[in-house]
Amino acid sequence: MTQPPTWLTAGYPHIWLPYTQMQTAAMPEAVVSAEGCRIKLADGRELIDGTASWWSMCHGYQHPHIVEAIQKQAGELSHVMFGGLAHQPAYNLATRLCQTVGMGLERVFFAESGSVAVEVALKMALQYWRNLGEPKRNKFICFKHGYHGDTVGAMSVSASGEFNRAYDNLTTRNYTLDIPSDEYSFAEFADTIAAIKGTVAALIIEPLVQAAGGFKLHSPDILSEIRRVCREHDILFIADEIATGFARTGSMFACHEAAIEPDILCLGKALSGGHMPLAATLTNAKVFNAFLGTEYEKALMHGPTFMAHPIACAAANASLDLFEREPRMAQAEALEQKLWDGLKPYRTKQGVVDIRVKGAIGVIEMNTDAENNQRLRAEFIAQGVWLRPFGNCLYLMPPLTISDTELEKIFTAIGAVLK
Ligand SMILES: Cc1ncc(COP(=O)(O)O)c(C=O)c1O
């Protein structure tokens, strides 16, 4: 085996890695390039990516159309502050996003990460009620298994667990409910909402698929009933489509499948085709108009230094081109059957609790604990595949462009590792 490159070994004592026990974790793999669905390592090996780099790389790595847009934009205007100055990539993107998203959402606030897009959504909801003279509506309804990011507000509306336990002192607890699964639990849910409505600013949900909190699915019918109850009690409805957006669930947006219109929508990850950090919070006229007036205090108080970064916006515009001109939706839809076919044989395997598939998301829930994951990752790498099981789930969320041969290689690797 070739030695890791010196930049990796010499830099390792200085780097602090995400979600990593630095004392026991294996050295990460050194990547030199990536193309399509393949990640090339410094020692010449190639890994087929089953994760789309934390679910962002929907068109595959180094898509030539996106790379060209990035290079062109970098040559013209690499960055300029968004306060008091404007640039075309952001304005064009806002227009195109509203057209693509629909659902009555007509204003876009840009940020640089999904967590910050969620913070902005929460701030919008709180200030909406404050501006309307109802500051006591300041709590959120969120869900067990929900995950909305790692910043303080986002942690406060995520389920309590390993991602946020250590930071209890920073977070505020909100109303954490079960997503109802049937008529009976729905009635209980509706009663709870009716009882607490006067204190609630908004409900936040990952529509159809709760991702990082355990890859749990719920039906479009349940989602639309939750939406209906929010409307009934005038509770703002925030859809966090940072993971589900851009065809991941088989529809362009999960809310489209349930035919619902959120008041606020969070996007990130695949927004730039995964090529640049970019996120967005969209809202409707009802919310936006509550911020208008002559008092400065009524304005939304948020403005990240790198918001609406021109190169990131150029990448996102190029990504939308690809959704328009390449068969991305058909690829996402087709992946659902392929993932079923590939994962179904594990349903009866010892140690497998459940197999779940939705659009381009496939999950094997296992009867193991997270301690095994480091070993599993290493075994997948040995098989030439990049999969990153976490918690008790082994999930596949590959680039939507993955070929049948590449997918087959991932299934073969799963077979070898889980035997
Ligand atoms: C549903 C959801 N919301 C928010 C986030 C946070 O996004 P980011 O990691 O870009 O801050 C994630 C990330 O996994 C997510 O899945």
Short mmCIF file of C-alpha atoms in Angstrom, two decimals, residues 97-363:
data_model
loop_
_atom_site.label_atom_id
_atom_site.label_comp_id
_atom_site.label_asym_id
_atom_site.label_seq_id
_atom_site.Cartn_x
_atom_site.Cartn_y
_atom_site.Cartn_z
CA LEU A 97 -35.75 29.50 -8.13
CA CYS A 98 -39.18 31.02 -7.55
CA GLN A 99 -40.29 29.76 -10.97
CA THR A 100 -38.93 26.26 -10.32
CA VAL A 101 -40.24 26.01 -6.79
CA GLY A 102 -43.67 27.59 -7.34
CA MET A 103 -45.91 26.97 -4.31
CA GLY A 104 -46.60 30.70 -3.91
CA LEU A 105 -43.04 31.38 -2.73
CA GLU A 106 -41.80 34.60 -4.19
CA ARG A 107 -38.91 35.97 -2.11
CA VAL A 108 -35.46 34.42 -1.73
CA PHE A 109 -32.93 35.14 1.02
CA PHE A 110 -29.52 33.61 0.28
CA ALA A 111 -27.06 32.13 2.77
CA GLU A 112 -23.99 29.91 2.61
CA SER A 113 -25.06 26.74 4.43
CA GLY A 114 -28.19 24.78 5.14
CA SER A 115 -27.97 25.39 8.88
CA VAL A 116 -27.92 29.13 8.31
CA ALA A 117 -30.88 28.88 5.92
CA VAL A 118 -32.74 27.20 8.80
CA GLU A 119 -31.65 29.94 11.24
CA VAL A 120 -33.01 32.50 8.80
CA ALA A 121 -36.31 30.59 8.50
CA LEU A 122 -36.68 30.51 12.30
CA LYS A 123 -35.83 34.20 12.58
CA MET A 124 -38.35 35.02 9.83
CA ALA A 125 -41.06 33.11 11.70
CA LEU A 126 -40.32 34.71 15.07
CA GLN A 127 -40.11 38.22 13.67
CA TYR A 128 -43.23 37.71 11.57
CA TRP A 129 -45.26 37.32 14.76
CA ARG A 130 -43.38 40.08 16.56
CA ASN A 131 -44.01 42.47 13.68
CA LEU A 132 -47.70 41.55 13.84
CA GLY A 133 -47.77 42.37 17.54
CA GLU A 134 -47.87 38.79 18.82
CA PRO A 135 -44.41 38.21 20.32
CA LYS A 136 -45.69 35.42 22.59
CA ARG A 137 -45.93 33.17 19.57
CA ASN A 138 -42.26 32.27 19.91
CA LYS A 139 -42.03 28.46 20.10
CA PHE A 140 -41.57 25.93 17.34
CA ILE A 141 -43.13 22.56 16.70
CA CYS A 142 -40.56 20.06 15.51
CA PHE A 143 -40.34 16.29 15.28
CA LYS A 144 -38.64 13.27 16.76
CA HIS A 145 -35.88 12.12 14.38
CA GLY A 146 -35.76 15.61 12.89
CA TYR A 147 -32.41 17.14 11.96
CA HIS A 148 -32.07 20.72 10.75
CA GLY A 149 -28.39 21.52 11.17
CA ASP A 150 -25.66 22.23 13.69
CA THR A 151 -26.10 25.93 14.53
CA VAL A 152 -27.89 26.87 17.73
CA GLY A 153 -31.36 27.61 16.36
CA ALA A 154 -31.21 24.59 14.07
CA MET A 155 -30.16 22.37 16.99
CA SER A 156 -33.07 23.77 19.03
CA VAL A 157 -35.57 22.41 16.51
CA SER A 158 -33.75 19.13 15.89
CA ALA A 159 -34.46 16.00 17.90
CA SER A 160 -32.29 15.72 20.95
CA GLY A 161 -29.41 13.29 20.42
CA GLU A 162 -25.73 12.92 19.74
CA PHE A 163 -25.62 15.94 17.42
CA ASN A 164 -26.72 18.40 20.11
CA ARG A 165 -26.64 16.76 23.56
CA ALA A 166 -23.43 18.51 24.62
CA TYR A 167 -24.84 21.93 23.81
CA ASP A 168 -28.03 21.82 25.88
CA ASN A 169 -27.06 25.01 27.62
CA LEU A 170 -27.23 26.93 24.34
CA THR A 171 -30.37 25.50 22.84
CA THR A 172 -33.98 26.18 23.76
CA ARG A 173 -36.29 23.22 23.82
CA ASN A 174 -39.38 23.47 21.68
CA TYR A 175 -42.35 21.15 21.21
CA THR A 176 -40.97 17.88 19.86
CA LEU A 177 -43.77 15.65 18.59
CA ASP A 178 -44.04 12.31 16.80
CA ILE A 179 -44.94 12.54 13.15
CA PRO A 180 -48.42 11.00 13.15
CA SER A 181 -48.65 7.71 11.30
CA ASP A 182 -52.37 6.93 11.27
CA GLU A 183 -55.79 8.42 11.99
CA TYR A 184 -55.57 7.79 15.71
CA SER A 185 -52.15 9.38 16.19
CA PHE A 186 -53.18 12.18 13.88
CA ALA A 187 -56.16 13.04 16.08
CA GLU A 188 -53.85 13.20 19.09
CA PHE A 189 -51.42 15.38 17.11
CA ALA A 190 -54.21 17.76 16.06
CA ASP A 191 -55.41 18.03 19.69
CA THR A 192 -51.90 18.88 20.89
CA ILE A 193 -51.53 21.57 18.24
CA ALA A 194 -54.88 23.07 19.14
CA ALA A 195 -53.83 23.23 22.80
CA ILE A 196 -50.48 24.97 22.21
CA LYS A 197 -51.24 27.09 19.17
CA GLY A 198 -51.17 30.45 20.99
CA THR A 199 -47.48 29.98 21.84
CA VAL A 200 -46.35 28.64 18.47
CA ALA A 201 -44.64 30.65 15.73
CA ALA A 202 -44.10 27.83 13.25
CA LEU A 203 -43.81 24.13 12.65
CA ILE A 204 -40.67 22.85 10.93
CA ILE A 205 -40.47 19.53 9.11
CA GLU A 206 -38.31 17.66 6.63
CA PRO A 207 -41.06 16.71 4.18
CA LEU A 208 -41.48 13.01 3.28
CA VAL A 209 -38.00 11.95 4.44
CA GLN A 210 -36.35 12.79 7.75
CA ALA A 211 -32.75 12.35 6.74
CA ALA A 212 -29.89 12.60 9.23
CA GLY A 213 -32.11 11.75 12.20
CA GLY A 214 -32.61 8.17 11.00
CA PHE A 215 -33.91 8.18 7.42
CA LYS A 216 -37.56 7.85 8.42
CA LEU A 217 -40.32 8.21 5.83
CA HIS A 218 -43.87 9.53 6.08
CA SER A 219 -46.59 9.69 3.46
CA PRO A 220 -47.66 12.67 1.33
CA ASP A 221 -51.14 12.32 2.91
CA ILE A 222 -49.80 12.75 6.43
CA LEU A 223 -47.71 15.70 5.29
CA SER A 224 -50.67 17.40 3.71
CA GLU A 225 -52.76 16.80 6.87
CA ILE A 226 -50.01 18.37 9.00
CA ARG A 227 -50.02 21.32 6.63
CA ARG A 228 -53.80 21.59 6.90
CA VAL A 229 -53.74 21.68 10.71
CA CYS A 230 -51.10 24.43 10.64
CA ARG A 231 -53.27 26.48 8.33
CA GLU A 232 -56.29 25.90 10.54
CA HIS A 233 -54.43 27.34 13.56
CA ASP A 234 -52.49 30.01 11.69
CA ILE A 235 -49.16 28.36 12.46
CA LEU A 236 -46.44 29.08 9.91
CA PHE A 237 -45.26 25.97 8.07
CA ILE A 238 -41.53 25.66 7.38
CA ALA A 239 -40.44 22.93 4.95
CA ASP A 240 -36.77 22.06 5.29
CA GLU A 241 -35.96 20.62 1.86
CA ILE A 242 -32.21 20.94 2.26
CA ALA A 243 -31.86 17.16 1.92
CA THR A 244 -35.03 16.33 -0.06
CA GLY A 245 -34.97 19.17 -2.59
CA PHE A 246 -33.84 18.94 -6.21
CA ALA A 247 -35.31 15.57 -7.14
CA ARG A 248 -33.90 13.52 -4.26
CA THR A 249 -37.32 12.08 -3.34
CA GLY A 250 -38.33 11.55 -6.97
CA SER A 251 -40.22 14.87 -7.29
CA MET A 252 -38.37 18.13 -7.84
CA PHE A 253 -39.42 19.02 -4.27
CA ALA A 254 -41.06 16.76 -1.71
CA CYS A 255 -43.76 19.43 -1.13
CA HIS A 256 -44.76 19.09 -4.79
CA GLU A 257 -45.59 15.41 -4.29
CA ALA A 258 -47.88 16.26 -1.38
CA ALA A 259 -49.29 19.27 -3.27
CA ILE A 260 -48.70 21.56 -0.29
CA GLU A 261 -47.52 25.15 -0.09
CA PRO A 262 -45.17 25.95 2.78
CA ASP A 263 -44.91 29.49 4.13
CA ILE A 264 -41.14 29.16 4.29
CA LEU A 265 -38.86 26.76 2.42
CA CYS A 266 -35.18 26.01 3.14
CA LEU A 267 -32.89 24.83 0.34
CA GLY A 268 -29.18 23.96 0.31
CA LYS A 269 -26.92 21.04 -0.60
CA ALA A 270 -27.90 20.30 -4.26
CA LEU A 271 -28.91 23.93 -4.88
CA SER A 272 -25.52 24.62 -6.49
CA GLY A 273 -25.33 21.10 -7.90
CA GLY A 274 -23.14 20.49 -4.84
CA HIS A 275 -20.27 22.43 -6.38
CA MET A 276 -20.30 25.55 -4.14
CA PRO A 277 -21.58 26.39 -0.65
CA LEU A 278 -25.01 27.98 -1.11
CA ALA A 279 -28.37 27.86 0.62
CA ALA A 280 -31.61 29.78 0.41
CA THR A 281 -34.70 30.55 2.45
CA LEU A 282 -37.79 31.26 0.37
CA THR A 283 -41.04 32.72 1.57
CA ASN A 284 -44.44 33.92 0.41
CA ALA A 285 -45.99 37.39 0.26
CA LYS A 286 -47.86 36.86 3.54
CA VAL A 287 -44.61 36.49 5.51
CA PHE A 288 -42.61 39.01 3.49
CA ASN A 289 -45.25 41.73 3.80
CA ALA A 290 -45.16 41.54 7.59
CA PHE A 291 -41.59 42.91 7.41
CA LEU A 292 -42.61 46.02 5.47
CA GLY A 293 -43.16 49.40 7.08
CA THR A 294 -41.33 52.56 7.93
CA GLU A 295 -39.58 51.21 11.05
CA TYR A 296 -36.09 49.78 10.50
CA GLU A 297 -36.70 47.46 13.43
CA LYS A 298 -39.24 45.55 11.36
CA ALA A 299 -36.60 44.54 8.78
CA LEU A 300 -35.06 41.07 8.80
CA MET A 301 -31.81 41.36 10.75
CA HIS A 302 -29.56 38.92 8.96
CA GLY A 303 -26.77 39.32 6.42
CA PRO A 304 -23.90 36.83 6.16
CA THR A 305 -20.68 38.24 4.64
CA PHE A 306 -20.72 35.71 1.83
CA MET A 307 -24.47 35.58 1.18
CA ALA A 308 -25.47 35.23 -2.47
CA HIS A 309 -21.85 34.56 -3.39
CA PRO A 310 -21.67 35.25 -7.15
CA ILE A 311 -19.69 32.10 -8.01
CA ALA A 312 -22.07 29.95 -5.97
CA CYS A 313 -25.07 31.62 -7.64
CA ALA A 314 -23.49 31.02 -11.07
CA ALA A 315 -23.07 27.34 -10.15
CA ALA A 316 -26.71 27.16 -9.02
CA ASN A 317 -27.92 28.79 -12.24
CA ALA A 318 -25.91 26.21 -14.19
CA SER A 319 -27.38 23.44 -12.04
CA LEU A 320 -30.91 24.65 -12.88
CA ASP A 321 -29.93 24.57 -16.58
CA LEU A 322 -29.06 20.90 -16.13
CA PHE A 323 -32.39 20.13 -14.47
CA GLU A 324 -34.04 21.75 -17.49
CA ARG A 325 -32.00 20.13 -20.23
CA GLU A 326 -30.87 16.75 -18.89
CA PRO A 327 -33.12 13.84 -17.87
CA ARG A 328 -32.47 14.34 -14.15
CA MET A 329 -36.06 13.81 -13.01
CA ALA A 330 -36.34 10.58 -15.00
CA GLN A 331 -33.03 9.41 -13.52
CA ALA A 332 -34.23 10.14 -9.98
CA GLU A 333 -37.51 8.31 -10.60
CA ALA A 334 -35.74 5.33 -12.14
CA LEU A 335 -33.37 5.09 -9.18
CA GLU A 336 -36.28 4.24 -6.89
CA GLN A 337 -36.88 0.89 -8.61
CA LYS A 338 -33.17 0.17 -8.98
CA LEU A 339 -32.56 0.83 -5.28
CA TRP A 340 -35.47 -1.44 -4.35
CA ASP A 341 -34.17 -4.22 -6.56
CA GLY A 342 -30.67 -3.89 -5.15
CA LEU A 343 -31.59 -3.63 -1.47
CA LYS A 344 -34.65 -5.91 -1.28
CA PRO A 345 -32.60 -9.12 -0.93
CA TYR A 346 -31.36 -7.87 2.46
CA ARG A 347 -34.85 -7.67 3.92
CA THR A 348 -34.63 -11.11 5.42
CA LYS A 349 -30.95 -11.01 6.37
CA GLN A 350 -30.03 -11.41 10.00
CA GLY A 351 -29.34 -8.06 11.63
CA VAL A 352 -31.46 -6.10 9.14
CA VAL A 353 -34.40 -4.30 10.75
CA ASP A 354 -35.91 -2.57 7.73
CA ILE A 355 -35.31 -1.57 4.11
CA ARG A 356 -36.68 1.80 3.03
CA VAL A 357 -36.58 3.44 -0.39
CA LYS A 358 -37.92 6.79 -1.51
CA GLY A 359 -36.87 8.25 -4.84
CA ALA A 360 -33.09 8.30 -4.98
CA ILE A 361 -32.71 7.40 -1.28
CA GLY A 362 -32.17 3.79 -0.21
CA VAL A 363 -31.73 2.74 3.42
#
